[in-house]
XYZ file of C-alpha atoms in Angstrom:
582
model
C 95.124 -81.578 -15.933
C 93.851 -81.705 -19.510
C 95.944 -79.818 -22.199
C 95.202 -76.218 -22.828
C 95.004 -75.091 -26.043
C 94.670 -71.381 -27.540
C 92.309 -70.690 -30.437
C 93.815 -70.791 -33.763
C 93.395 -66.910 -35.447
C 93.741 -66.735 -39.143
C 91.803 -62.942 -39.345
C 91.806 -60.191 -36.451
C 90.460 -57.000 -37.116
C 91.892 -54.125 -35.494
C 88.964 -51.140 -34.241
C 90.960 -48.597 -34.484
C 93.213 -45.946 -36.887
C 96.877 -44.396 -37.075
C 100.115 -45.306 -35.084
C 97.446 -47.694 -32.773
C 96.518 -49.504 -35.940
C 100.465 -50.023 -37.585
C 101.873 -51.461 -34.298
C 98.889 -54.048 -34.216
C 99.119 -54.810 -37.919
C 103.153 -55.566 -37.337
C 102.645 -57.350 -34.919
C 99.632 -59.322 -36.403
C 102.030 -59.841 -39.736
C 104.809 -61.180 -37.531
C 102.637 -63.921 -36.052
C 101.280 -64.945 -39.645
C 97.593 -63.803 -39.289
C 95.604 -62.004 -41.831
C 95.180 -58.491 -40.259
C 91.765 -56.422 -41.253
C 91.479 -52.755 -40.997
C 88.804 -50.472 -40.682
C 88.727 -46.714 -41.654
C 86.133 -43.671 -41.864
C 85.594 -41.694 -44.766
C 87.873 -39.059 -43.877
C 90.785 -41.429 -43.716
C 90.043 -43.305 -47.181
C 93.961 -42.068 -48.156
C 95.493 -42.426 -44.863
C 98.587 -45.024 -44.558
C 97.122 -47.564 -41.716
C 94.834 -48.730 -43.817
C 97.207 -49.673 -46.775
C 99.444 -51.752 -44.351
C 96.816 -54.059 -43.412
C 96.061 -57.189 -45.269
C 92.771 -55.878 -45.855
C 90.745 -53.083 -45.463
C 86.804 -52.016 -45.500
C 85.110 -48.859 -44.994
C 82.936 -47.639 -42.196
C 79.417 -45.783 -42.492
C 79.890 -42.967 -44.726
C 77.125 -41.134 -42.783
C 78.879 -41.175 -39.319
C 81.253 -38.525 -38.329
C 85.411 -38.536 -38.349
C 84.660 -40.056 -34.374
C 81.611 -41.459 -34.592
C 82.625 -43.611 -37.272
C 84.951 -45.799 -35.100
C 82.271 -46.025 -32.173
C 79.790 -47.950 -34.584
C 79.681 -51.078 -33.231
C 76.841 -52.413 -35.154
C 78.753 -51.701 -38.351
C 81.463 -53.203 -37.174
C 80.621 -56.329 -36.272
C 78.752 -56.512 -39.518
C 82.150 -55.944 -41.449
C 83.692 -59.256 -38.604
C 81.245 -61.209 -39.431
C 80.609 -60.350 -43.705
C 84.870 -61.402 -43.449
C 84.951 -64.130 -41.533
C 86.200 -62.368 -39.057
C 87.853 -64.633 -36.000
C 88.708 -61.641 -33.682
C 88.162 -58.217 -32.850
C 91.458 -56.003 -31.544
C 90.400 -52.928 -30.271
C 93.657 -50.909 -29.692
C 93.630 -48.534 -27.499
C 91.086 -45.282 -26.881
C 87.977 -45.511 -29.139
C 85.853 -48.941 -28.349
C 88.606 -50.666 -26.048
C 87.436 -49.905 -22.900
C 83.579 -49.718 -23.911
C 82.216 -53.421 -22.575
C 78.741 -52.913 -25.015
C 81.997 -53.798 -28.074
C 82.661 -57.033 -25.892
C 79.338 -58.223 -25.020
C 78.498 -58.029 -28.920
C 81.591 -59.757 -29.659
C 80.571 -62.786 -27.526
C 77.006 -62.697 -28.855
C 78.477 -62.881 -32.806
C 81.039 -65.547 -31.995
C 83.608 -63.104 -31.949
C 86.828 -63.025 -29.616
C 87.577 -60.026 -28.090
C 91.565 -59.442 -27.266
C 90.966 -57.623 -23.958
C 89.878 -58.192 -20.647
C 86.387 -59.488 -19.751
C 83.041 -58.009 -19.438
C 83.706 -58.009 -15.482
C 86.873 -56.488 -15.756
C 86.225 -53.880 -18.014
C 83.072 -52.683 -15.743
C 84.641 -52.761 -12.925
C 88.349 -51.516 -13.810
C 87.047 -49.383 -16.929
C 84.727 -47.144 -14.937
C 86.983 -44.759 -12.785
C 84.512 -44.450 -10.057
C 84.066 -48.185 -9.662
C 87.877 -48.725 -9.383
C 88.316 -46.363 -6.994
C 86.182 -48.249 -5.068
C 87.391 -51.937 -5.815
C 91.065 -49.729 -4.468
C 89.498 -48.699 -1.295
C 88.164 -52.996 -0.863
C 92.147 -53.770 -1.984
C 93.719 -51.416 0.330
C 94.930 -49.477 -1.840
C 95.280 -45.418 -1.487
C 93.133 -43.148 -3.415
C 93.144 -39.671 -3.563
C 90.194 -37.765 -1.651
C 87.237 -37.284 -2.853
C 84.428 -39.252 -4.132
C 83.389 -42.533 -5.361
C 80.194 -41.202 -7.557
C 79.100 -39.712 -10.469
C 78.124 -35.796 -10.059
C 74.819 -35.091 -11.352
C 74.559 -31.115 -10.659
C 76.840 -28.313 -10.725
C 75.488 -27.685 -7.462
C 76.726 -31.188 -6.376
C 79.435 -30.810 -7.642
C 80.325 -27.632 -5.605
C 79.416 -28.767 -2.449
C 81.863 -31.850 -2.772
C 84.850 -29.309 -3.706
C 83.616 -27.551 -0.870
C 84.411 -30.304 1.515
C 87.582 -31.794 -0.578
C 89.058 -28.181 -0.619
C 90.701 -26.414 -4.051
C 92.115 -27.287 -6.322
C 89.794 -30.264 -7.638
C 90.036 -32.566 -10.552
C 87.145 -33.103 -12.542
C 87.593 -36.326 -14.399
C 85.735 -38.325 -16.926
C 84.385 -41.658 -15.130
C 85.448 -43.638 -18.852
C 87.798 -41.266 -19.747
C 91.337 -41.676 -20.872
C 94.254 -39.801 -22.704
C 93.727 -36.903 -20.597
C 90.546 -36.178 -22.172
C 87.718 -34.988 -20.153
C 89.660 -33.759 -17.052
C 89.858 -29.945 -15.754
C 91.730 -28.431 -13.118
C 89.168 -26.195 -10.865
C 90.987 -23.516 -8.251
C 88.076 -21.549 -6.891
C 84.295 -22.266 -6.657
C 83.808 -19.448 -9.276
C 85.140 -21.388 -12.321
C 82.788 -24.926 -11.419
C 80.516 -24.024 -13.518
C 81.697 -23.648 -16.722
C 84.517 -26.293 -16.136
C 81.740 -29.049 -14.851
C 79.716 -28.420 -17.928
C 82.560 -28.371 -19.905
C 84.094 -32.326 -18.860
C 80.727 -33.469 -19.223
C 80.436 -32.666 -22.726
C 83.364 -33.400 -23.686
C 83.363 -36.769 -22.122
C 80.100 -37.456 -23.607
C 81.554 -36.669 -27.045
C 84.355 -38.790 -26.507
C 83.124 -41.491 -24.752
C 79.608 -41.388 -25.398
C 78.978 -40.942 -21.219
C 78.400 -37.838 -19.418
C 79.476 -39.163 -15.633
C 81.997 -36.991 -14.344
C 84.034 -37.247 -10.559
C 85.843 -35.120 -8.598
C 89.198 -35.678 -6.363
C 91.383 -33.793 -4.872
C 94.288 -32.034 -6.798
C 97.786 -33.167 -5.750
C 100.415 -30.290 -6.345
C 102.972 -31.352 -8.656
C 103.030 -35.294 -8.035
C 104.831 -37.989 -10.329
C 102.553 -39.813 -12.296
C 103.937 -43.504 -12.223
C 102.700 -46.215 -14.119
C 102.573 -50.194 -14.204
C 102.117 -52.749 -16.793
C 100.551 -56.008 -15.910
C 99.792 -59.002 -17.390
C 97.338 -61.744 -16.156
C 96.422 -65.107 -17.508
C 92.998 -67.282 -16.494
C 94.202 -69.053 -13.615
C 95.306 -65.829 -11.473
C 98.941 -65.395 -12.050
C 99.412 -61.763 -12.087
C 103.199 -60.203 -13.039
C 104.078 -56.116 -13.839
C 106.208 -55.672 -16.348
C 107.925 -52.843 -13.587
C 107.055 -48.849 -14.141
C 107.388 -45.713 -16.429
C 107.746 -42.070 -15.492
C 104.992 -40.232 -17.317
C 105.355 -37.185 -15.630
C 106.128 -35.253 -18.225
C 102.832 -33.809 -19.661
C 101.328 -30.765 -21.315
C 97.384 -30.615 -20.936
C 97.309 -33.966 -19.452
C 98.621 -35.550 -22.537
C 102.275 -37.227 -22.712
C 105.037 -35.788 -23.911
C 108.299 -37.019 -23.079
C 108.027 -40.694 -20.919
C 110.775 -43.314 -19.529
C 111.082 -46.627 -18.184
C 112.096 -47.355 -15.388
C 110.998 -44.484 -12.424
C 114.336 -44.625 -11.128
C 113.927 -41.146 -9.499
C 110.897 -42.932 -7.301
C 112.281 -44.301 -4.151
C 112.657 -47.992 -4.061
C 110.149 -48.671 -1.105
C 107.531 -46.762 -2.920
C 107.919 -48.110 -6.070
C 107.370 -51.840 -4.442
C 104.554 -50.787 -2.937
C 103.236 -49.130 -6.275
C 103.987 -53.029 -7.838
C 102.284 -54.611 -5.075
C 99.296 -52.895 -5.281
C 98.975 -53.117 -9.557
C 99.341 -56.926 -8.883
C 96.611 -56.673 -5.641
C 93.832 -54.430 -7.778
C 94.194 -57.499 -10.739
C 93.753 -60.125 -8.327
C 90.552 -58.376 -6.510
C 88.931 -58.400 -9.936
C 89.811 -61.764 -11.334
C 91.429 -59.615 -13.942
C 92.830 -61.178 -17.019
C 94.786 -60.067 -20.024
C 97.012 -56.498 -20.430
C 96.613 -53.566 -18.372
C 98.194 -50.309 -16.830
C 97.581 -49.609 -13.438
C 98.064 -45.459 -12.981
C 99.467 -43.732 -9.851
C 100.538 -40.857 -8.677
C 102.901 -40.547 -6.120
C 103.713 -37.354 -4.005
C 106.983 -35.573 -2.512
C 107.008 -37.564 0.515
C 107.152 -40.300 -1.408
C 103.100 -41.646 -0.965
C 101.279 -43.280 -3.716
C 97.453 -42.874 -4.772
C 96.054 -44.999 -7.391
C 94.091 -43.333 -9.567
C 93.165 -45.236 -12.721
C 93.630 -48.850 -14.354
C 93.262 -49.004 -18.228
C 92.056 -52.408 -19.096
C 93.398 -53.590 -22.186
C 96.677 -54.360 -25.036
C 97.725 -50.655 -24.661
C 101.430 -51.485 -24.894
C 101.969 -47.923 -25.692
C 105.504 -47.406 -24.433
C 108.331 -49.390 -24.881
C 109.572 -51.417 -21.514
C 113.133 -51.954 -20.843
C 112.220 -55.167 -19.735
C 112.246 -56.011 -23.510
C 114.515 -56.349 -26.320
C 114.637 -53.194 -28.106
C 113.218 -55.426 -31.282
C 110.120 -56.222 -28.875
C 107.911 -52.989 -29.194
C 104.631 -54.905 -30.800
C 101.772 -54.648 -29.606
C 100.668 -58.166 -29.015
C 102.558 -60.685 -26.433
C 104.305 -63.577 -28.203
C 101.768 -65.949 -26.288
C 99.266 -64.600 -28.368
C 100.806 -66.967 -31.480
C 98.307 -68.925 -33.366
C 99.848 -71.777 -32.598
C 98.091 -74.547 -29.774
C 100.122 -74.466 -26.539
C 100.487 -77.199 -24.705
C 100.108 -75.350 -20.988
C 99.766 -76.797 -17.371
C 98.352 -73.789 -15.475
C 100.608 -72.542 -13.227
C 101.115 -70.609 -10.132
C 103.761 -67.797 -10.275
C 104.039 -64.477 -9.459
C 107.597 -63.595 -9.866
C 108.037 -60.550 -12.464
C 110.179 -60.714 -15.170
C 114.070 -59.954 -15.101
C 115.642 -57.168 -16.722
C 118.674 -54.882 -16.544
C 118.232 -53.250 -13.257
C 119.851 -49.973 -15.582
C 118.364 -50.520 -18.744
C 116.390 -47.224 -20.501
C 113.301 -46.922 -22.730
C 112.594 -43.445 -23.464
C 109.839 -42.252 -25.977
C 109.120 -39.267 -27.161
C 105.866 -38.165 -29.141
C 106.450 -35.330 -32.041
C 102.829 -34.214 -32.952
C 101.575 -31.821 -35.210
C 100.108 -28.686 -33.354
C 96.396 -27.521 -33.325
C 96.325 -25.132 -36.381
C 93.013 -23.600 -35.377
C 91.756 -21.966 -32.431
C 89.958 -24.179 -30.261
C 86.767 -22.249 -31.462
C 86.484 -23.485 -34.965
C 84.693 -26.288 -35.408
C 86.159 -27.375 -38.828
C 89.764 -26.621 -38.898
C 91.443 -27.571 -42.797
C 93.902 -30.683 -42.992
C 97.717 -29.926 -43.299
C 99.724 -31.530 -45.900
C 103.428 -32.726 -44.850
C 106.245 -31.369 -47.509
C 108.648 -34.490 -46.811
C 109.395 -36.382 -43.833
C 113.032 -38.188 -42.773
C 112.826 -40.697 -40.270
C 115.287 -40.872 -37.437
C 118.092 -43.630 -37.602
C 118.554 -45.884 -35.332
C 115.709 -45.807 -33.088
C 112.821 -47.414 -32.904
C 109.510 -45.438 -33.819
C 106.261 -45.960 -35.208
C 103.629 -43.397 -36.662
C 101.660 -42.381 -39.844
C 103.454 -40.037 -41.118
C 104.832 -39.708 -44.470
C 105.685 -37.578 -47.508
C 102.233 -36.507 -48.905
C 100.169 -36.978 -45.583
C 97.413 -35.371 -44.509
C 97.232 -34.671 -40.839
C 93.210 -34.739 -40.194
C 92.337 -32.408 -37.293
C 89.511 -34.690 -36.003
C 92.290 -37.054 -34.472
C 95.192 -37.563 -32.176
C 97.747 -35.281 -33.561
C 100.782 -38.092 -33.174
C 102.812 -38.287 -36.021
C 105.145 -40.526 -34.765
C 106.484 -42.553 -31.596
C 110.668 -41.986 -31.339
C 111.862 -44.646 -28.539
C 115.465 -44.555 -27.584
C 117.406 -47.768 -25.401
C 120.025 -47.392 -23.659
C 121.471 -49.421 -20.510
C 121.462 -45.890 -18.848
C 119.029 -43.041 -18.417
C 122.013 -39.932 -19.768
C 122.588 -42.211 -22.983
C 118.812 -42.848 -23.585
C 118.386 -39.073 -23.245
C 121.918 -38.740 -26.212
C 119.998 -40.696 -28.158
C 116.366 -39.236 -27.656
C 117.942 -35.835 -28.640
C 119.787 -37.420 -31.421
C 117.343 -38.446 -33.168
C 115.151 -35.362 -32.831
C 117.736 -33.089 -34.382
C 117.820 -35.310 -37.317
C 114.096 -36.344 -37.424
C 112.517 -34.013 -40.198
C 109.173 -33.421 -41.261
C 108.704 -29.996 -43.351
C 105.640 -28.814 -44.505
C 103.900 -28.635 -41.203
C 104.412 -27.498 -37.534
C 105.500 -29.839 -35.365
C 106.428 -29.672 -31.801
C 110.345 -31.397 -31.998
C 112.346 -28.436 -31.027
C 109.890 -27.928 -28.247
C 110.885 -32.078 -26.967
C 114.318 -30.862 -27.477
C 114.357 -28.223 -24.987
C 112.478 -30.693 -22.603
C 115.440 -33.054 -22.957
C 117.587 -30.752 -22.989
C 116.045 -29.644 -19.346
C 118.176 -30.168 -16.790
C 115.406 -31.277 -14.229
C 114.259 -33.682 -16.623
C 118.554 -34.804 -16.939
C 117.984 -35.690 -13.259
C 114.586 -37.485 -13.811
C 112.727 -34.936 -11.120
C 110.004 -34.135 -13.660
C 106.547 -33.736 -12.087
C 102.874 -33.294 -13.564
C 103.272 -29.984 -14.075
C 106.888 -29.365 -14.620
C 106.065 -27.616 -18.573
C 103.586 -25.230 -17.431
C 105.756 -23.904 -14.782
C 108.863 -23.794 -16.943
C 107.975 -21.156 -19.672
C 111.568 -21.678 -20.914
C 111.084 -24.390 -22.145
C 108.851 -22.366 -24.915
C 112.345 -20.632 -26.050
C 112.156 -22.363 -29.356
C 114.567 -22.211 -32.033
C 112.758 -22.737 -36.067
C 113.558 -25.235 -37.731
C 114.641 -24.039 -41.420
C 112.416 -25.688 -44.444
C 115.017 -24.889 -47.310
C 113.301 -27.859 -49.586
C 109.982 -26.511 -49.412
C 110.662 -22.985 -50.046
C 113.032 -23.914 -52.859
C 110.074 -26.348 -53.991
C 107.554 -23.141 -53.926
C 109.714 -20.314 -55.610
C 110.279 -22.818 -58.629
C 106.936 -23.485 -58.905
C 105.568 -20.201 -58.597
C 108.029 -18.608 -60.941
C 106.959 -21.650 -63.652
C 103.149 -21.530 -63.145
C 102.264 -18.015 -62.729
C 105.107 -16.193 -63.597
C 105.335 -15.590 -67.679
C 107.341 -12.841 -69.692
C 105.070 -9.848 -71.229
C 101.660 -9.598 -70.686
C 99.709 -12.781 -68.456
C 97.633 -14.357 -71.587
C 93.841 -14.306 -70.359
C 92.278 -17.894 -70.205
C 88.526 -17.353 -69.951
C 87.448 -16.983 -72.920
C 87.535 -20.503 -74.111
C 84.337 -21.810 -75.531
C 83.326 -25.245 -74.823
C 82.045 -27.802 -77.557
C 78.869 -27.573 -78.448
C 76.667 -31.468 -78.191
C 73.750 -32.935 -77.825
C 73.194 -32.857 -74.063
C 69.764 -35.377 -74.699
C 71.778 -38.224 -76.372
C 71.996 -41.815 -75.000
C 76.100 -42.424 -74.921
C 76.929 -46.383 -75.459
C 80.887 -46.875 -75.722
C 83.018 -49.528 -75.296
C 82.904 -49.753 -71.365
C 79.170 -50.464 -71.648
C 79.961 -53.117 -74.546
C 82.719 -54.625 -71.731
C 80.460 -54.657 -69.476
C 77.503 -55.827 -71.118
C 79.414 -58.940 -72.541
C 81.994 -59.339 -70.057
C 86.024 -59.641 -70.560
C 86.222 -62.702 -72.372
C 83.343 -61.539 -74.947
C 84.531 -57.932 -74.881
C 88.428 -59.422 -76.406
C 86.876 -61.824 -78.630
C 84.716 -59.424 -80.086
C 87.826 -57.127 -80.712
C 89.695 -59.911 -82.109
C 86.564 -60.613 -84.432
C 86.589 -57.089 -85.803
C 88.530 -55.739 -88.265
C 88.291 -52.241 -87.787
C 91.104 -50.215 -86.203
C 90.319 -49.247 -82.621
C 91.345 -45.695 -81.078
C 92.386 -44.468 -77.977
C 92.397 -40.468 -77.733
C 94.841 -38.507 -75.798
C 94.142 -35.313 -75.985
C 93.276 -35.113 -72.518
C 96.508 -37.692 -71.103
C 98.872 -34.837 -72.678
C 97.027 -32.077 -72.026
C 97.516 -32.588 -68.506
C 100.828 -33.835 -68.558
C 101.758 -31.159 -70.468
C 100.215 -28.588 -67.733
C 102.230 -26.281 -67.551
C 103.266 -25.454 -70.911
C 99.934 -25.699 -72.699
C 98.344 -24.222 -69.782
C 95.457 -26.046 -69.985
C 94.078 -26.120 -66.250
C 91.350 -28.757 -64.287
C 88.199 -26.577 -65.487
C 89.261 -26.732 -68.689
C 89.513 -30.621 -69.519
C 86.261 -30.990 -66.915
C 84.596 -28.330 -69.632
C 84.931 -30.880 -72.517
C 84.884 -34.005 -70.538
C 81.308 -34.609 -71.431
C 81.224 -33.589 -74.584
C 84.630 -35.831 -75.326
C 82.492 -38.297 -74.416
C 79.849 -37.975 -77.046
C 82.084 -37.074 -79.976
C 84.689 -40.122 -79.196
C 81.816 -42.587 -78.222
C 82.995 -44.666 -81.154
C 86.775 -44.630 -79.906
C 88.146 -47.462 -78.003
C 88.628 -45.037 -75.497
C 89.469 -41.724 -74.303
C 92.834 -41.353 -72.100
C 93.278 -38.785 -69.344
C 94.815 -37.939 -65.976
C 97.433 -40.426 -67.181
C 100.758 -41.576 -65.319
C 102.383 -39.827 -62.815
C 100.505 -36.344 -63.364
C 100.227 -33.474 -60.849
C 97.279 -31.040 -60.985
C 99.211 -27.186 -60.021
C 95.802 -25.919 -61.531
């Protein structure tokens, strides 16, 4: 058979923001390819974009969201860059097959799974029903889309309470609800429809049946294009609070052995039904005698949690075959997984940033972090830092903690090392609250379930955190800034210059840019006249807080500076490392 060779990348854009974004870009850097970020409006100053290689703006008119669903605009930006692929992360575009059709139609790879794939794995509904052609088990219910309320209630009817409502392209935990009597279906139904068709631009919503506090068990695969099919073994991900992660570790060693084979037979079964090819995470949930459902499959490079099948060096988020480089391959035919250390530990943890608004408001204000420590020794990833604003349009992960150990107990010491001496002041975050879960001694013995939080209000006992820097930081610089001995001086009276408001301004930025650098110097070095640069501004500001000379008062004569010093070389201000406590 003819060698096989892989497509030489030199520039991969990544589709996608924060923590997603970072891990990509590493990993990108590692293998020696450009890497090309994109970012809304609202996250012109956030960190992911600065790590990239390069990095271009979205449509200013689109939303905080809707700005990463543009896929017109971005496959403009691929293909204005010379742009070989497109990486779209996880969440946002990675599961939406309209991003991968485009791709193939603007010459574009795609670092997914296929069109095929993604239809039929992506959609929840038709999964469920390429599980039922695989043998797999399902959880009751249906395999279509409600249309009605009404529908809806006459399928709960027959499934009995508690149902699930879940988003058919959902993911994250968005766009599910818990329903316990026929009295709450309305406003729940309505409720996942619009919330999956403002995060995944589709309304189709499902309904199973609810399993009482099951396990929910989950299996990275990998496939290649000539069927080989091998899991990467499980994680726990039991451990959740409003369907969202918390606390997560690799392997499931509280899952009986029989039914976690049978969990890894049928990840590798579903992948092989669909021709599937690339990453992916088949979901399950498995209940306390020990059966297992399947209940989703996220197509994609997710890589989202460590696996102890790995070096504790190897948390990227592309597979080392993915290297530039041409490999000389003879397909073959093997379907043994991958060794590891039958006690090895990867335990993440997720310390975000809690809602500061009710769920009501529809603009809630951006916090500002005070200072941030990392945690030694561990390995994390996030976008947080001193200075950073947390945007409340996002995922509210600051950053990714992941402890190894070759035992469960000392990836737990670790875990709860690291929390303790992880510190980020200057917002709320939720680490004492992973603490306690740690801490928990039915998470100790790895019998977490789905709902193990909500029905252990202890775990709510928290104990603050003290921010000693921040209110040192705030006394000193109230007691400088607004503080003063007598009587406060009163500041607004000042009287601005007085100019003609009419007058055409020509300075030496238009003469720069009317005869370009190399004119501009030699012109200078032509002239004999002594050139000026005023400061009045530079050291009025740096000089804040003695002169007292505040923002409205230099943007007051900034005009008017302008007309009186047109002659000047040029005018100075907001210089060096200057801090506006106006």
């Amino acid at each position: 058979m003819s060698e096989v060779r892989i497509k030489n990348f030199k520039r991969v854009l990544v589709a996608n923001r924060g923590e997603i974004a970072i891990r990509v870009f590493r990993a990108l850097n590692e293998l020696g390819i450009t890497s090309v970020a994109i970012y809304s409006k609202e996250d012109k100053y956030a960190m992911f974009r600065t790590l990239a290689d390069e990095a271009y703006p979205l449509n200013p008119e689109k939303g905080p969201i809707d700005a990463y669903l543009d896929i017109p605009t971005i496959i403009k930006i691929a293909k204005d860059h010379n742009i070989d692929a497109i990486h779209p992360g996880y969440g946002f575009l990675a599961e939406n097959p309209v991003l991968v059709e485009e791709c193939e139609k603007n010459g574009l790879v795609f670092i997914g799974p296929t069109v095929e794939s993604m239809n039929a794995m992506g959609d929840k509904i038709s999964s469920k029903q390429i599980a039922i052609a695989s043998e797999v088990p399902i959880i009751p219910g249906v395999d279509h889309a409600m249309k009605t309320t009404e529908e809806a209630i006459e399928v709960a009817r027959k499934v009995g309470y508690p149902v699930m409502l879940k988003a058919s392209n959902g993911g994250g935990g968005r766009g599910m609800r818990i329903v316990n009597s026929e009295e709450e279906m309305a406003k729940e139904f309505k409720e996942a429809i619009d919330e999956s068709k403002k995060a995944f631009g589709d309304d189709q919503v499902f309904i199973e049946k609810y399993l009482k506090g099951p396990k929910h068990v989950e299996v990275q695969v990998l496939a290649d294009n000539y069927g080989n099919v091998v899991h990467l073994f499980d994680r726990d991900c039991s451990v959740q609070r409003r369907h969202q992660k918390v606390v997560e570790y690799a392997p499931a060693f509280s899952v009986p052995q029989e039914a976690r084979q049978k969990i890894f037979d049928s990840a590798i079964r579903l992948c092989k039904t669909v021709g599937y090819r690339n990453a992916g995470t088949c979901e399950f949930l498995v209940d306390r005698d020990g059966n297992h459902y399947f209940i989703e499959m996220n197509p994609g490079s997710r890589w989202s949690t460590p696996s102890p099948s790995w070096s504790p060096t190897w948390t990227s988020s592309a597979p080392r075959s993915s290297s530039p480089r041409a490999i000389p391959s003879t397909p073959r035919r093997s379907t043994s997984p991958p060794r590891r250390p039958s006690s090895a530990t990867a335990m993440p943890s997720r310390p975000v940033s809690p809602p500061r608004t009710p769920p009501t408001t529809s603009c809630p204000t951006p916090a500002r972090s005070a200072s941030t420590t990392p945690a030694p020794a561990t390995a994390s990833g996030g976008n947080i830092y001193t200075g950073a604003e947390i945007l409340p349009y996002y995922d509210s992960l600051l950053v990714k903690i992941s402890a190894f150990d070759r035992t469960f107990k000392g990836a737990a010491v670790k875990s709860l090392r690291a929390l303790r001496e992880m510190r980020i002041q200057g917002i709320k975050t939720n680490i004492s609250f992973l603490i306690n879960v740690v801490n928990n001694p039915t998470f100790q013995a790895g019998e977490c379930y789905t709902t193990f939080i909500e029905e252990t209000p202890e775990l709510f006992d928290l104990t603050q955190r003290t921010d000693r820097a921040s209110k040192i930081l705030d006394f000193l610089g109230d007691k400088i800034v607004n503080v003063s001995k007598g009587e406060k001086p009163y500041f607004e009276d000042r009287v601005l210059p007085k100019y003609d408001e009419t007058a055409l301004v020509y300075g030496a930025k238009d003469e720069f840019k009317k005869l370009g650098a190399k004119g501009f110097t030699q012109k200078i070095l032509g002239e004999k006249r002594l050139y000026v640069t005023d400061t009045s501004m530079r050291d009025a500001q740096q000089s804040l807080i003695a002169t007292r000379m505040r923002t409205k008062d230099i943007v007051g004569a900034a005009k008017a500076s302008n007309v009186i010093f047109q002659n000047a070389f040029s005018v100075e201000a907001w210089g060096g490392a200057t801090y506006d406590t106006a």
